[in-house]
mmCIF file of N, CA, C and O and ligand atoms in Angstrom:
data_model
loop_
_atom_site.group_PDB
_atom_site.id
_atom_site.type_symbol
_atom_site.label_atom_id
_atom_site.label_comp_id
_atom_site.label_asym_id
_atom_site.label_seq_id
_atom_site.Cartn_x
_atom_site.Cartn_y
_atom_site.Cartn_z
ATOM 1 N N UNK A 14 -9.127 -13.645 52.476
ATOM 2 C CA UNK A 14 -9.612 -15.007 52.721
ATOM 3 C C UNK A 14 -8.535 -15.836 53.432
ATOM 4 O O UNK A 14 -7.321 -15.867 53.231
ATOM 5 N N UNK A 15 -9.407 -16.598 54.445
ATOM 6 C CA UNK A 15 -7.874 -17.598 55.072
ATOM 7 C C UNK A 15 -7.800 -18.627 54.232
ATOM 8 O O UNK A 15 -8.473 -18.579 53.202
ATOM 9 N N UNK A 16 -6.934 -19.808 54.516
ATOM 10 C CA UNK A 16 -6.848 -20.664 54.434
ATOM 11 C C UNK A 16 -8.016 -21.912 54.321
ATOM 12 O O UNK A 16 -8.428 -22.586 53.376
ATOM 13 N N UNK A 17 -8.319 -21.866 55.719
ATOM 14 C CA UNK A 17 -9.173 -22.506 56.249
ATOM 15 C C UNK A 17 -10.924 -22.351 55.447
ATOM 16 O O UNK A 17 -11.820 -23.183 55.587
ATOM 17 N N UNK A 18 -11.011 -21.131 54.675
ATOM 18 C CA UNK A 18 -12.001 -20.460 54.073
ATOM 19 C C UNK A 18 -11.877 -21.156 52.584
ATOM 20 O O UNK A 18 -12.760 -21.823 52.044
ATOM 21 N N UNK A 19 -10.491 -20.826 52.009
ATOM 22 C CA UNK A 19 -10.566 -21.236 51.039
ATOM 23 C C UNK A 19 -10.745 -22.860 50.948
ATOM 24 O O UNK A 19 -11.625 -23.291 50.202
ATOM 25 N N UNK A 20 -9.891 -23.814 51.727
ATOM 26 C CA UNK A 20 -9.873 -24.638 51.952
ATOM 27 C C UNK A 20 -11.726 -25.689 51.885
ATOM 28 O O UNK A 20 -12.001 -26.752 51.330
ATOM 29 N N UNK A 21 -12.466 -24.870 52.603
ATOM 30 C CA UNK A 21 -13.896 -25.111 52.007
ATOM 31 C C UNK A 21 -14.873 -24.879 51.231
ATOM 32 O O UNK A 21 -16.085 -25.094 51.225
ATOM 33 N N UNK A 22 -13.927 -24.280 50.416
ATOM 34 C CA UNK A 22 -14.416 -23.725 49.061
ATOM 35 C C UNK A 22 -13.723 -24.305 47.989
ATOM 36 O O UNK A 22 -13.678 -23.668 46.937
ATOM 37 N N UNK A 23 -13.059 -25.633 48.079
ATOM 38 C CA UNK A 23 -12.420 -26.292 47.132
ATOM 39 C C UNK A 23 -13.688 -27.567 46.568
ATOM 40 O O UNK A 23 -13.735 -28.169 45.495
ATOM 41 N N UNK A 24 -14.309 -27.620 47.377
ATOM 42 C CA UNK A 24 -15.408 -28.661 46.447
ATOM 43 C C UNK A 24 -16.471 -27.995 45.841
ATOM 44 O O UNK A 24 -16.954 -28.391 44.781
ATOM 45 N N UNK A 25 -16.954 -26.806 46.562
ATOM 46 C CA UNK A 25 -17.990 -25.892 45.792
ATOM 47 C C UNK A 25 -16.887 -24.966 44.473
ATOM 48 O O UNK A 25 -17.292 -24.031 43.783
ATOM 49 N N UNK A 26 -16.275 -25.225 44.454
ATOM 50 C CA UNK A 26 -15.274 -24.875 43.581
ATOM 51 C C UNK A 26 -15.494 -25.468 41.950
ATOM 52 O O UNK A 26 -15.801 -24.993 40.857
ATOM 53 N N UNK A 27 -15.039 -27.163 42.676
ATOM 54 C CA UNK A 27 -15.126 -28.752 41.593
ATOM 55 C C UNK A 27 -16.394 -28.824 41.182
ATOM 56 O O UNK A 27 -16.706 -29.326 40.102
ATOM 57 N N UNK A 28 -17.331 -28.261 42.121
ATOM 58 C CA UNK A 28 -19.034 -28.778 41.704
ATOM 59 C C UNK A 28 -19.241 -27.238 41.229
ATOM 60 O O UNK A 28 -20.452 -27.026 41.285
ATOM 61 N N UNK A 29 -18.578 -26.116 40.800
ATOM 62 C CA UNK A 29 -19.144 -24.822 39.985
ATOM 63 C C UNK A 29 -20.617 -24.549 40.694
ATOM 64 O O UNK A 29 -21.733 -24.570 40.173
ATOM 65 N N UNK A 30 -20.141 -24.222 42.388
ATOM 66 C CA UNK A 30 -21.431 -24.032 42.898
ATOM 67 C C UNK A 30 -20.996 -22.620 43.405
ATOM 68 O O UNK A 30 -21.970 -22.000 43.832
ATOM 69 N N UNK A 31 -19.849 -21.944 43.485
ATOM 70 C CA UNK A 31 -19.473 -20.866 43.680
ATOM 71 C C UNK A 31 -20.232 -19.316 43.079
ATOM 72 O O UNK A 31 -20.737 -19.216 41.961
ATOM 73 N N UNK A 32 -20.181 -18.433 43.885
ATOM 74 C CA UNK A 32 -20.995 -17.383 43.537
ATOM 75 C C UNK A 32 -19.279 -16.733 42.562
ATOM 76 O O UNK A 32 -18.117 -17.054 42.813
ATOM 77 N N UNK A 33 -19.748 -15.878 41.592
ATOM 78 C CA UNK A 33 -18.462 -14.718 41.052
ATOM 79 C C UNK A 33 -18.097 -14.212 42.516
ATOM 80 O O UNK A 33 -16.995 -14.594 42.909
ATOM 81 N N UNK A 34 -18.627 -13.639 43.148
ATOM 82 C CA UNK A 34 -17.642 -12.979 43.923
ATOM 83 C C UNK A 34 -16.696 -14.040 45.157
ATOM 84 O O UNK A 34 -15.587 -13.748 45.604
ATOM 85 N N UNK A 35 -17.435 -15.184 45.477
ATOM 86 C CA UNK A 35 -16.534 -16.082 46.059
ATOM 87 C C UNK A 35 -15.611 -16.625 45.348
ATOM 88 O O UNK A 35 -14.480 -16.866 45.772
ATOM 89 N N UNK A 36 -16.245 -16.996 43.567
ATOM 90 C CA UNK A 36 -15.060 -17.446 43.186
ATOM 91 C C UNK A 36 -14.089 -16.257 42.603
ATOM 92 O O UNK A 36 -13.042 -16.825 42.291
ATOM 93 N N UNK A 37 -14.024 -15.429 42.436
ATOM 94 C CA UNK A 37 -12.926 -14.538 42.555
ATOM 95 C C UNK A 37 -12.013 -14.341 43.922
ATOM 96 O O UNK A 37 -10.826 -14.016 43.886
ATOM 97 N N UNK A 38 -12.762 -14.591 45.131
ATOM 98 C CA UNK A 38 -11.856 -14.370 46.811
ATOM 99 C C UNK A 38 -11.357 -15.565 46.034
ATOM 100 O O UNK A 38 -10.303 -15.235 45.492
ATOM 101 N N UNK A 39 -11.730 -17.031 45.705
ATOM 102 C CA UNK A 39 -10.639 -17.721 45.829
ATOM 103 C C UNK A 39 -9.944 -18.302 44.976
ATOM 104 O O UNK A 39 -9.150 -19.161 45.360
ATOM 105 N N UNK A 40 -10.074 -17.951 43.444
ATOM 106 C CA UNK A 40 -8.804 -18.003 42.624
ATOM 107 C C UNK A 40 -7.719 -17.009 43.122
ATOM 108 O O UNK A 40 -6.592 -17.488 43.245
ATOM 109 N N UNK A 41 -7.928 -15.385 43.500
ATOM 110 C CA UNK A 41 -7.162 -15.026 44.331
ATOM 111 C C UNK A 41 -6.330 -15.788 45.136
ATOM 112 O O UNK A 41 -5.158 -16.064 44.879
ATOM 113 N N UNK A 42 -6.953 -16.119 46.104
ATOM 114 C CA UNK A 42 -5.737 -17.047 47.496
ATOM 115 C C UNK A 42 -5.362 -18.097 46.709
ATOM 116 O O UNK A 42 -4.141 -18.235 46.630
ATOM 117 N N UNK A 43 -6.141 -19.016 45.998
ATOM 118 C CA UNK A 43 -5.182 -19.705 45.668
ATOM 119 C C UNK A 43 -4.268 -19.576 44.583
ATOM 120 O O UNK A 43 -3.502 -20.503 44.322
ATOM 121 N N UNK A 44 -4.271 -18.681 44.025
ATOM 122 C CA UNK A 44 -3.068 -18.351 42.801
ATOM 123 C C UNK A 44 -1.751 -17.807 43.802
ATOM 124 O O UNK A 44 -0.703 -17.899 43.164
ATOM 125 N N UNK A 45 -1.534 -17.257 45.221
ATOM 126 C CA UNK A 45 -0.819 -16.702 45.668
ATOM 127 C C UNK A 45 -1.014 -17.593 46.755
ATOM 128 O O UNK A 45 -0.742 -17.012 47.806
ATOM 129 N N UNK A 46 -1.356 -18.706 46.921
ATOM 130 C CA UNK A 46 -1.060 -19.776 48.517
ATOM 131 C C UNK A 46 -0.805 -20.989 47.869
ATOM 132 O O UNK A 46 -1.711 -21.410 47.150
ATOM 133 N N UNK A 47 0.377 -21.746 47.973
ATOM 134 C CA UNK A 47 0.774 -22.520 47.316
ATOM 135 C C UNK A 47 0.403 -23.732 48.121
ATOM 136 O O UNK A 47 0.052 -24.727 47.488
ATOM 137 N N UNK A 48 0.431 -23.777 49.324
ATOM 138 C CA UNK A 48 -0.258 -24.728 49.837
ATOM 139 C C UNK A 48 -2.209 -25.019 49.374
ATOM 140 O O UNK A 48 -3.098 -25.864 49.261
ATOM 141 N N UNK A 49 -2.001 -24.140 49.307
ATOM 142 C CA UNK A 49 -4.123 -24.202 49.213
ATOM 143 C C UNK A 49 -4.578 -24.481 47.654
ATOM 144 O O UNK A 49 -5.721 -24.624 47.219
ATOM 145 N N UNK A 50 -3.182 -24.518 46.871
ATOM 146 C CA UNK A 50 -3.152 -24.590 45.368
ATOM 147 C C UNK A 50 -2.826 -26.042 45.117
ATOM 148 O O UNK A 50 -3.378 -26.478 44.107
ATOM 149 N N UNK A 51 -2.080 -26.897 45.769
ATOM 150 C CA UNK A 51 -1.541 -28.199 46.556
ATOM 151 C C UNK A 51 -2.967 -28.662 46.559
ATOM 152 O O UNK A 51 -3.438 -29.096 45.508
ATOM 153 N N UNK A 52 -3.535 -28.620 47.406
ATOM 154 C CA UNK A 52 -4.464 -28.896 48.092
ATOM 155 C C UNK A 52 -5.721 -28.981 46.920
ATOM 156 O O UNK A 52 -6.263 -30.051 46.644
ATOM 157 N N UNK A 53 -6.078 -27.723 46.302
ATOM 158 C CA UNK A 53 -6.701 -27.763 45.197
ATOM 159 C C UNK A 53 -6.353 -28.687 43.980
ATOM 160 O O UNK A 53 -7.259 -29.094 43.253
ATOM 161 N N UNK A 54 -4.892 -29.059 43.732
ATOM 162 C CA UNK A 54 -5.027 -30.055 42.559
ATOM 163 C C UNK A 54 -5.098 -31.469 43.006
ATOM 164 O O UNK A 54 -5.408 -32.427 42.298
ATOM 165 N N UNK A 55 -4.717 -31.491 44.487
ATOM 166 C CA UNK A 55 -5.185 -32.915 44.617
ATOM 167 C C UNK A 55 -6.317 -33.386 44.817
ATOM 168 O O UNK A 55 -6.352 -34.616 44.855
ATOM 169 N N UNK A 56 -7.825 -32.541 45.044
ATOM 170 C CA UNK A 56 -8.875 -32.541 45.115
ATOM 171 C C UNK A 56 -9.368 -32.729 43.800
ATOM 172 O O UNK A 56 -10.292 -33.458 43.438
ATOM 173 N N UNK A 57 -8.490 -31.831 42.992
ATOM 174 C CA UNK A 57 -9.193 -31.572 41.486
ATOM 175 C C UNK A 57 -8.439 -33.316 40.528
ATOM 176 O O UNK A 57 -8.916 -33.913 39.562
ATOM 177 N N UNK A 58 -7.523 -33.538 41.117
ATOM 178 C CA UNK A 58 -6.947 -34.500 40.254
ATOM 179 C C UNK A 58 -8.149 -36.131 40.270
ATOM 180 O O UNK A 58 -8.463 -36.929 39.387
ATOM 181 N N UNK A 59 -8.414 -36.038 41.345
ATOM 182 C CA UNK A 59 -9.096 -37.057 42.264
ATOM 183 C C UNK A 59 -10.235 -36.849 41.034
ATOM 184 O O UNK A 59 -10.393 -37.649 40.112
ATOM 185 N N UNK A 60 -10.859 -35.819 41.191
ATOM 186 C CA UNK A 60 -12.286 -35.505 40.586
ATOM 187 C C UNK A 60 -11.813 -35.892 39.311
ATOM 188 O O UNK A 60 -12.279 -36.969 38.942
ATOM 189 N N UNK A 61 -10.796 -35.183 38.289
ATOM 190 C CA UNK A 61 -10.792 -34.898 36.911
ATOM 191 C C UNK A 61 -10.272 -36.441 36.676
ATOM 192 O O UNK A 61 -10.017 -36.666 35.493
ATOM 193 N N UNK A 62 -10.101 -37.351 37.409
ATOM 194 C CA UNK A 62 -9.491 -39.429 37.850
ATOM 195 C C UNK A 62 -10.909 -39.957 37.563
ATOM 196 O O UNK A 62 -11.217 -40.755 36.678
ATOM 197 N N UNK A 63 -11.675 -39.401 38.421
ATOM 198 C CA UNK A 63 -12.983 -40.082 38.462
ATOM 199 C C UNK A 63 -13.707 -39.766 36.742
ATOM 200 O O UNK A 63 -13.924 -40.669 35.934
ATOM 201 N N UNK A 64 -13.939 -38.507 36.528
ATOM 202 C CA UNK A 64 -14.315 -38.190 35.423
ATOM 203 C C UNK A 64 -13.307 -38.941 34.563
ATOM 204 O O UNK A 64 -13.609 -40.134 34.558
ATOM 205 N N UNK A 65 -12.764 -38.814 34.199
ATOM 206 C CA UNK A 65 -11.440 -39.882 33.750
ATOM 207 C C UNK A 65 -12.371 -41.626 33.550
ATOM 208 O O UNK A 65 -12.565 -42.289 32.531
ATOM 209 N N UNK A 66 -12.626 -41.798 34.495
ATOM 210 C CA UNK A 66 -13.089 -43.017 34.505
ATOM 211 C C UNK A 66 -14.226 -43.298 33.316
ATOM 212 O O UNK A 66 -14.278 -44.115 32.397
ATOM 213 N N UNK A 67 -15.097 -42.253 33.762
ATOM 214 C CA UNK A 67 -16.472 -42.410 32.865
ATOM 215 C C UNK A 67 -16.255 -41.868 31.570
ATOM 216 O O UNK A 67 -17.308 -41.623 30.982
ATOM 217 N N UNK A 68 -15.013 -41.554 30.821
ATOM 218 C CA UNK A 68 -14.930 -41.571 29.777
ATOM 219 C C UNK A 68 -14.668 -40.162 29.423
ATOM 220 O O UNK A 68 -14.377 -40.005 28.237
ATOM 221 N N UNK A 69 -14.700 -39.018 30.207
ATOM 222 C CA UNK A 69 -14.839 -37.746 30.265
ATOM 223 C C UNK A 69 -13.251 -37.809 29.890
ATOM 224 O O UNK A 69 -12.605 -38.853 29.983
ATOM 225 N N UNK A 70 -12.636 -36.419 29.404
ATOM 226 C CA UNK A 70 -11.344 -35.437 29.407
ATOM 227 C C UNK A 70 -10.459 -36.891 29.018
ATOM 228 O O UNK A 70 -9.686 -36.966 29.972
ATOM 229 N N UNK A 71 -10.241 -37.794 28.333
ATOM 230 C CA UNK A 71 -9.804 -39.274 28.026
ATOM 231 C C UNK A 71 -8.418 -38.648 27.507
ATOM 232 O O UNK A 71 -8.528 -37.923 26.518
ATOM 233 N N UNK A 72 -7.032 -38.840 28.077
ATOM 234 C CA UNK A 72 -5.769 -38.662 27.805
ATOM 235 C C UNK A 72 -5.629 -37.601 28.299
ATOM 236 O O UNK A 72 -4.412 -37.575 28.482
ATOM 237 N N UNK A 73 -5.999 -36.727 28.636
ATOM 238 C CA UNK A 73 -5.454 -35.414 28.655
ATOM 239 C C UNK A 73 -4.895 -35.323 30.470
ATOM 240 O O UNK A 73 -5.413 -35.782 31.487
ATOM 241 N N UNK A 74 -4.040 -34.779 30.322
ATOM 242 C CA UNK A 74 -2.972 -34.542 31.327
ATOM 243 C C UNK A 74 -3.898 -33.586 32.763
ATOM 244 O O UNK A 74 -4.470 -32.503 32.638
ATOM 245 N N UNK A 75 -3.778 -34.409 34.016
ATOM 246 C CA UNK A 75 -4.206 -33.906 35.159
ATOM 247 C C UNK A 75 -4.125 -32.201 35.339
ATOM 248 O O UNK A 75 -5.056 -31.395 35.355
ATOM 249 N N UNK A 76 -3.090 -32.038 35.430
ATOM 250 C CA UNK A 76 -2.477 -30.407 35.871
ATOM 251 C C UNK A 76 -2.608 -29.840 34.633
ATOM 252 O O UNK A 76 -3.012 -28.734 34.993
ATOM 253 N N UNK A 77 -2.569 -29.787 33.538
ATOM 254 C CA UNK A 77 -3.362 -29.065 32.400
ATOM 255 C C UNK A 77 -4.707 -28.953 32.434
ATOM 256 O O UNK A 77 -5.172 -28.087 31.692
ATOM 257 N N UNK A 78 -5.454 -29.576 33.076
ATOM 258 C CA UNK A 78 -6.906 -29.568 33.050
ATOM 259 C C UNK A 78 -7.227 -28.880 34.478
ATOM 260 O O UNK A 78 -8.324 -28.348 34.651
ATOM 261 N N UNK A 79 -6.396 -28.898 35.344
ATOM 262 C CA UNK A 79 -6.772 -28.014 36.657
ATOM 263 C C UNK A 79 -6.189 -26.213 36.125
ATOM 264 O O UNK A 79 -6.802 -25.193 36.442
ATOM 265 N N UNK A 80 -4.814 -26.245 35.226
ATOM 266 C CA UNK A 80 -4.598 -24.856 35.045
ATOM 267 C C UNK A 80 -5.801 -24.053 34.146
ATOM 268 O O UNK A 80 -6.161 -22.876 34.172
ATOM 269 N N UNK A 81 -6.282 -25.275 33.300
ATOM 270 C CA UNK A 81 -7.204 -24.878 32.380
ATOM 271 C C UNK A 81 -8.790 -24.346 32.939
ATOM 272 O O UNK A 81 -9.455 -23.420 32.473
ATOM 273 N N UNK A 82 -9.118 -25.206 34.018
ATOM 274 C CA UNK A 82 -10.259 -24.802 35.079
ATOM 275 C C UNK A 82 -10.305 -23.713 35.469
ATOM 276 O O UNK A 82 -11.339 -23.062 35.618
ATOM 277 N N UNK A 83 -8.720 -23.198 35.787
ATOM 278 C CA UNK A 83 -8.822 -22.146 36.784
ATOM 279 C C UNK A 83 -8.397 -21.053 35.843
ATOM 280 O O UNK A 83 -8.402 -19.942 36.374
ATOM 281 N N UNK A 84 -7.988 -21.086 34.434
ATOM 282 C CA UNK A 84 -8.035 -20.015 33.072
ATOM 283 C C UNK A 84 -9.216 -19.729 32.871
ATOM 284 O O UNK A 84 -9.669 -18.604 32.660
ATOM 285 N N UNK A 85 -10.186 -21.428 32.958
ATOM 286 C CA UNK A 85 -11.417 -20.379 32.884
ATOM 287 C C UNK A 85 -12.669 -19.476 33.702
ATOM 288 O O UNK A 85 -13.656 -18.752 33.576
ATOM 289 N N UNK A 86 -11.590 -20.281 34.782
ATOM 290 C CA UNK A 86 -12.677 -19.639 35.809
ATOM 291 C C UNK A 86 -12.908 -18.074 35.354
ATOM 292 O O UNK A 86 -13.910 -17.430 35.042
ATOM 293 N N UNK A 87 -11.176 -17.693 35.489
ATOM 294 C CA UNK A 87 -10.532 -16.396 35.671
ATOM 295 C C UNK A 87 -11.388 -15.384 34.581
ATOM 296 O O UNK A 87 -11.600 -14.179 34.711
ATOM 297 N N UNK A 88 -11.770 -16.209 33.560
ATOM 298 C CA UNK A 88 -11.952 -15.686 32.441
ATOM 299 C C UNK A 88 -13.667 -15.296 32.607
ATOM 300 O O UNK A 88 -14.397 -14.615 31.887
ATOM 301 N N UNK A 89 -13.928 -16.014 33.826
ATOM 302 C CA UNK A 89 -15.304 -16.064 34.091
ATOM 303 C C UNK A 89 -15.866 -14.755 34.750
ATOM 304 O O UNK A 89 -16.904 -14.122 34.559
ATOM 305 N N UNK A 90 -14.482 -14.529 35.852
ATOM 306 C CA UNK A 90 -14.699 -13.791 37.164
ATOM 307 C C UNK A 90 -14.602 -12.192 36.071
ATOM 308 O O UNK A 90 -15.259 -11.152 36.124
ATOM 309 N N UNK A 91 -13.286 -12.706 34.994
ATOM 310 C CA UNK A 91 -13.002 -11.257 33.962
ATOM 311 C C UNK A 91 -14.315 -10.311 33.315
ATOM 312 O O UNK A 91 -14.522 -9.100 33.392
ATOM 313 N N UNK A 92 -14.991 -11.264 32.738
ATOM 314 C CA UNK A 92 -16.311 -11.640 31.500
ATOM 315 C C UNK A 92 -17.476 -10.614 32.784
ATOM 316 O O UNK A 92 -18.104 -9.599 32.484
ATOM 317 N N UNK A 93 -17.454 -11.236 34.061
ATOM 318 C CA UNK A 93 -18.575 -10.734 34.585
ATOM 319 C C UNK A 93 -17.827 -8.662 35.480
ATOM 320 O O UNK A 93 -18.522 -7.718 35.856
ATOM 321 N N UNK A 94 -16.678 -8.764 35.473
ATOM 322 C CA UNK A 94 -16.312 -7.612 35.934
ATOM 323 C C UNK A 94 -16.836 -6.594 34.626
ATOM 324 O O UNK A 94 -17.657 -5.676 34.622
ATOM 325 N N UNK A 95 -16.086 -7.109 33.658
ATOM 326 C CA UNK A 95 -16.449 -6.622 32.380
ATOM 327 C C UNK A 95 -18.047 -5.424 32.361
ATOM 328 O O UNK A 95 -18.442 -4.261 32.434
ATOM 329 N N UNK A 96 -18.530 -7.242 32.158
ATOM 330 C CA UNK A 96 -19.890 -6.570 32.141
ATOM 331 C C UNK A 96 -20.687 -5.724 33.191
ATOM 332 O O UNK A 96 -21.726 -5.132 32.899
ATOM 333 N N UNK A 97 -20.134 -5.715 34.398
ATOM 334 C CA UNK A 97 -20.692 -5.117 35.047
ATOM 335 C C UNK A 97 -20.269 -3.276 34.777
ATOM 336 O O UNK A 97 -20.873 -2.296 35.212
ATOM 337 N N UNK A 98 -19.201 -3.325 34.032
ATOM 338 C CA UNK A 98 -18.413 -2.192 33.857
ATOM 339 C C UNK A 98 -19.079 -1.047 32.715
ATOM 340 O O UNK A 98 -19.192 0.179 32.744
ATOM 341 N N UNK A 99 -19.528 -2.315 31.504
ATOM 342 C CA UNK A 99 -19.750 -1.942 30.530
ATOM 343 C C UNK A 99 -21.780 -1.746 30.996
ATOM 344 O O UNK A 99 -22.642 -1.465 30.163
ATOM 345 N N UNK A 100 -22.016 -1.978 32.381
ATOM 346 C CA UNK A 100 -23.253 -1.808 32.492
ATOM 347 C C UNK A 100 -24.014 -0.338 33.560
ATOM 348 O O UNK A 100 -25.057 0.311 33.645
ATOM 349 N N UNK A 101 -22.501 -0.454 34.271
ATOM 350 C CA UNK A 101 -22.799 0.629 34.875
ATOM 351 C C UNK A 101 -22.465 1.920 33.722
ATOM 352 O O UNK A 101 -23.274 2.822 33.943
ATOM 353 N N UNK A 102 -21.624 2.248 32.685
ATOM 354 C CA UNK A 102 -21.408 3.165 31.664
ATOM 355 C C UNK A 102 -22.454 3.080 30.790
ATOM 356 O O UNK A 102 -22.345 3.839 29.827
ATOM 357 N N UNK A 103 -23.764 2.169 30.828
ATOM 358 C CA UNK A 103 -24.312 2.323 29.971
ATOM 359 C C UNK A 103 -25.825 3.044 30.739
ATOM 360 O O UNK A 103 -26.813 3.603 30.264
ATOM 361 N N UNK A 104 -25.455 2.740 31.945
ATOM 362 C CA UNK A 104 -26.961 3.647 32.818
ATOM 363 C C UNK A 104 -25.815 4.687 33.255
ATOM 364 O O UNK A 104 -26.533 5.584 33.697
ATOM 365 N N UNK A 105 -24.924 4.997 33.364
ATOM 366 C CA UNK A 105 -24.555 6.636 33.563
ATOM 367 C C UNK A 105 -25.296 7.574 32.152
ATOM 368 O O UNK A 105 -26.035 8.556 32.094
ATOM 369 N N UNK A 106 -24.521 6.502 30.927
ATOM 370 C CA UNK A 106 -25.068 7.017 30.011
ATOM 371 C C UNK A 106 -26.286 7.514 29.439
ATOM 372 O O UNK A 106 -26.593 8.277 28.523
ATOM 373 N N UNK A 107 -26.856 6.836 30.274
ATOM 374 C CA UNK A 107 -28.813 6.694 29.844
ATOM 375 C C UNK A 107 -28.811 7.961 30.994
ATOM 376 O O UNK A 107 -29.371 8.994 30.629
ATOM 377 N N UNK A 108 -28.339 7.941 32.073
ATOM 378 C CA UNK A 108 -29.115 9.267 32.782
ATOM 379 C C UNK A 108 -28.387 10.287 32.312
ATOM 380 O O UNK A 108 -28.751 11.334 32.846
ATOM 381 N N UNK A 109 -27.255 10.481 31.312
ATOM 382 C CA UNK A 109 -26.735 11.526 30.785
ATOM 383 C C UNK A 109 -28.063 11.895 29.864
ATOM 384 O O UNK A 109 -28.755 12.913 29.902
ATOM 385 N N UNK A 110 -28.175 10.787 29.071
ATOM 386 C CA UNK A 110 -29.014 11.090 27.719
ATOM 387 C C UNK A 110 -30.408 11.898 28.559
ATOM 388 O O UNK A 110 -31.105 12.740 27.994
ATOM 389 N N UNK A 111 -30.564 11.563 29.613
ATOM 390 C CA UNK A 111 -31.946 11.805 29.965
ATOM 391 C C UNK A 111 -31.744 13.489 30.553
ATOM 392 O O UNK A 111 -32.601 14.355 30.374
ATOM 393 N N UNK A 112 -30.836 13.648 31.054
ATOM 394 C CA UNK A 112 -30.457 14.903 31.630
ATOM 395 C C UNK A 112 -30.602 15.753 30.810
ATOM 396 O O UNK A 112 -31.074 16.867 31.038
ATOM 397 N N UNK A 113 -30.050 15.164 29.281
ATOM 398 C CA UNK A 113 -29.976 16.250 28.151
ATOM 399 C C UNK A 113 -31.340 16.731 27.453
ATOM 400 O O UNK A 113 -31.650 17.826 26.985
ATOM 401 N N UNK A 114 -32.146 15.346 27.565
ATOM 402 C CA UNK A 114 -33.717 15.777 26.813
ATOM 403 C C UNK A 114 -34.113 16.757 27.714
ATOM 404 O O UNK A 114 -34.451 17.891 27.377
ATOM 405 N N UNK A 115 -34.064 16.187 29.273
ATOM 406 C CA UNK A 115 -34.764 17.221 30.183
ATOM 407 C C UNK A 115 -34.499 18.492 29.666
ATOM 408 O O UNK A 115 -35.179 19.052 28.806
ATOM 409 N N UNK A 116 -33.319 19.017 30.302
ATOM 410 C CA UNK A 116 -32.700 20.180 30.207
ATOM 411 C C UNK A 116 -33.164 21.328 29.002
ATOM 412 O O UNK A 116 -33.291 22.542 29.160
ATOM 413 N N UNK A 117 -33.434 20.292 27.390
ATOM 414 C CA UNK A 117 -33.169 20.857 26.220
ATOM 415 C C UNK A 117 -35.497 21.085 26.403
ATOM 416 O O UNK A 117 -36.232 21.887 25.828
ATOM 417 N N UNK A 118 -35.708 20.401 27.029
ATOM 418 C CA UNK A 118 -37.333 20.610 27.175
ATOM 419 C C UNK A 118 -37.674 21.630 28.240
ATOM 420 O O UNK A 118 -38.800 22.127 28.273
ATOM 421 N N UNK A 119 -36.638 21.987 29.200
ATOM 422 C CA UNK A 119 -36.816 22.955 29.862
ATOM 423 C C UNK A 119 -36.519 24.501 29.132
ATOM 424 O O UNK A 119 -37.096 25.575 29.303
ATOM 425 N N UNK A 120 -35.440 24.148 28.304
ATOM 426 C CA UNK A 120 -34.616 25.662 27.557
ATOM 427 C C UNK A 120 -35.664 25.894 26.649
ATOM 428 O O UNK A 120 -35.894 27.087 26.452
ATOM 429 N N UNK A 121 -36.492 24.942 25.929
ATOM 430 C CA UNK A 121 -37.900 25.326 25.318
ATOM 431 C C UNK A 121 -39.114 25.565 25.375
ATOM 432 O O UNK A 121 -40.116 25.583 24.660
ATOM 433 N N UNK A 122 -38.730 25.779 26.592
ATOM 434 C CA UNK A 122 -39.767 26.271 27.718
ATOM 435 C C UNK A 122 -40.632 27.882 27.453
ATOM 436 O O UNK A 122 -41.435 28.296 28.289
HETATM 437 ZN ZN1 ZN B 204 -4.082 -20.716 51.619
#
């Protein structure tokens, strides 16, 4: 991902309009582009100011609440690798299981 990519993916970011796999390209770049991480908390500070206003996240510290966003994103992008992991082992598994009825209905043939 460039810059320029991630860079417009910082408000679909704030508004959680991001797909998993975009938001994984760009917690990527921005955990390792320090400029585009810059860039992201001053977008996010602005937002988490405004929310701030209306009574939302009340005391709690700017840059703790952007590291915390992006813990959970991470935890988001983790949760769905996960499951996709634990979903493909569970249809290998099912066509194992199925291989075996076959097989054991053919040998009783
Ligand atoms: Zn960048």
């Amino acid at each position: 991902m460039t810059c320029k990519e991630a860079e417009q993916m910082i408000m679909p970011y704030i508004n959680d309009e991001l797909t998993d796999k975009e938001l994984e390209a760009f917690l990527e770049h921005v955990c390792s582009c320090g400029s585009c991480y810059e860039e992201l908390e001053i977008y996010y500070t602005i937002y988490a100011g405004l929310a701030q206003l209306d009574g939302e996240n009340e005391g709690q510290d700017m840059r703790n609440l952007l590291q915390e966003a992006l813990y959970i994103s991470e935890q988001r992008v983790r949760g769905r690798k996960l499951f996709n992991v634990f979903y493909t082992f569970s249809q290998v598994l099912a066509m194992a299981a199925l291989t075996v009825i076959i097989v054991t209905e053919i040998l009783n043939l």
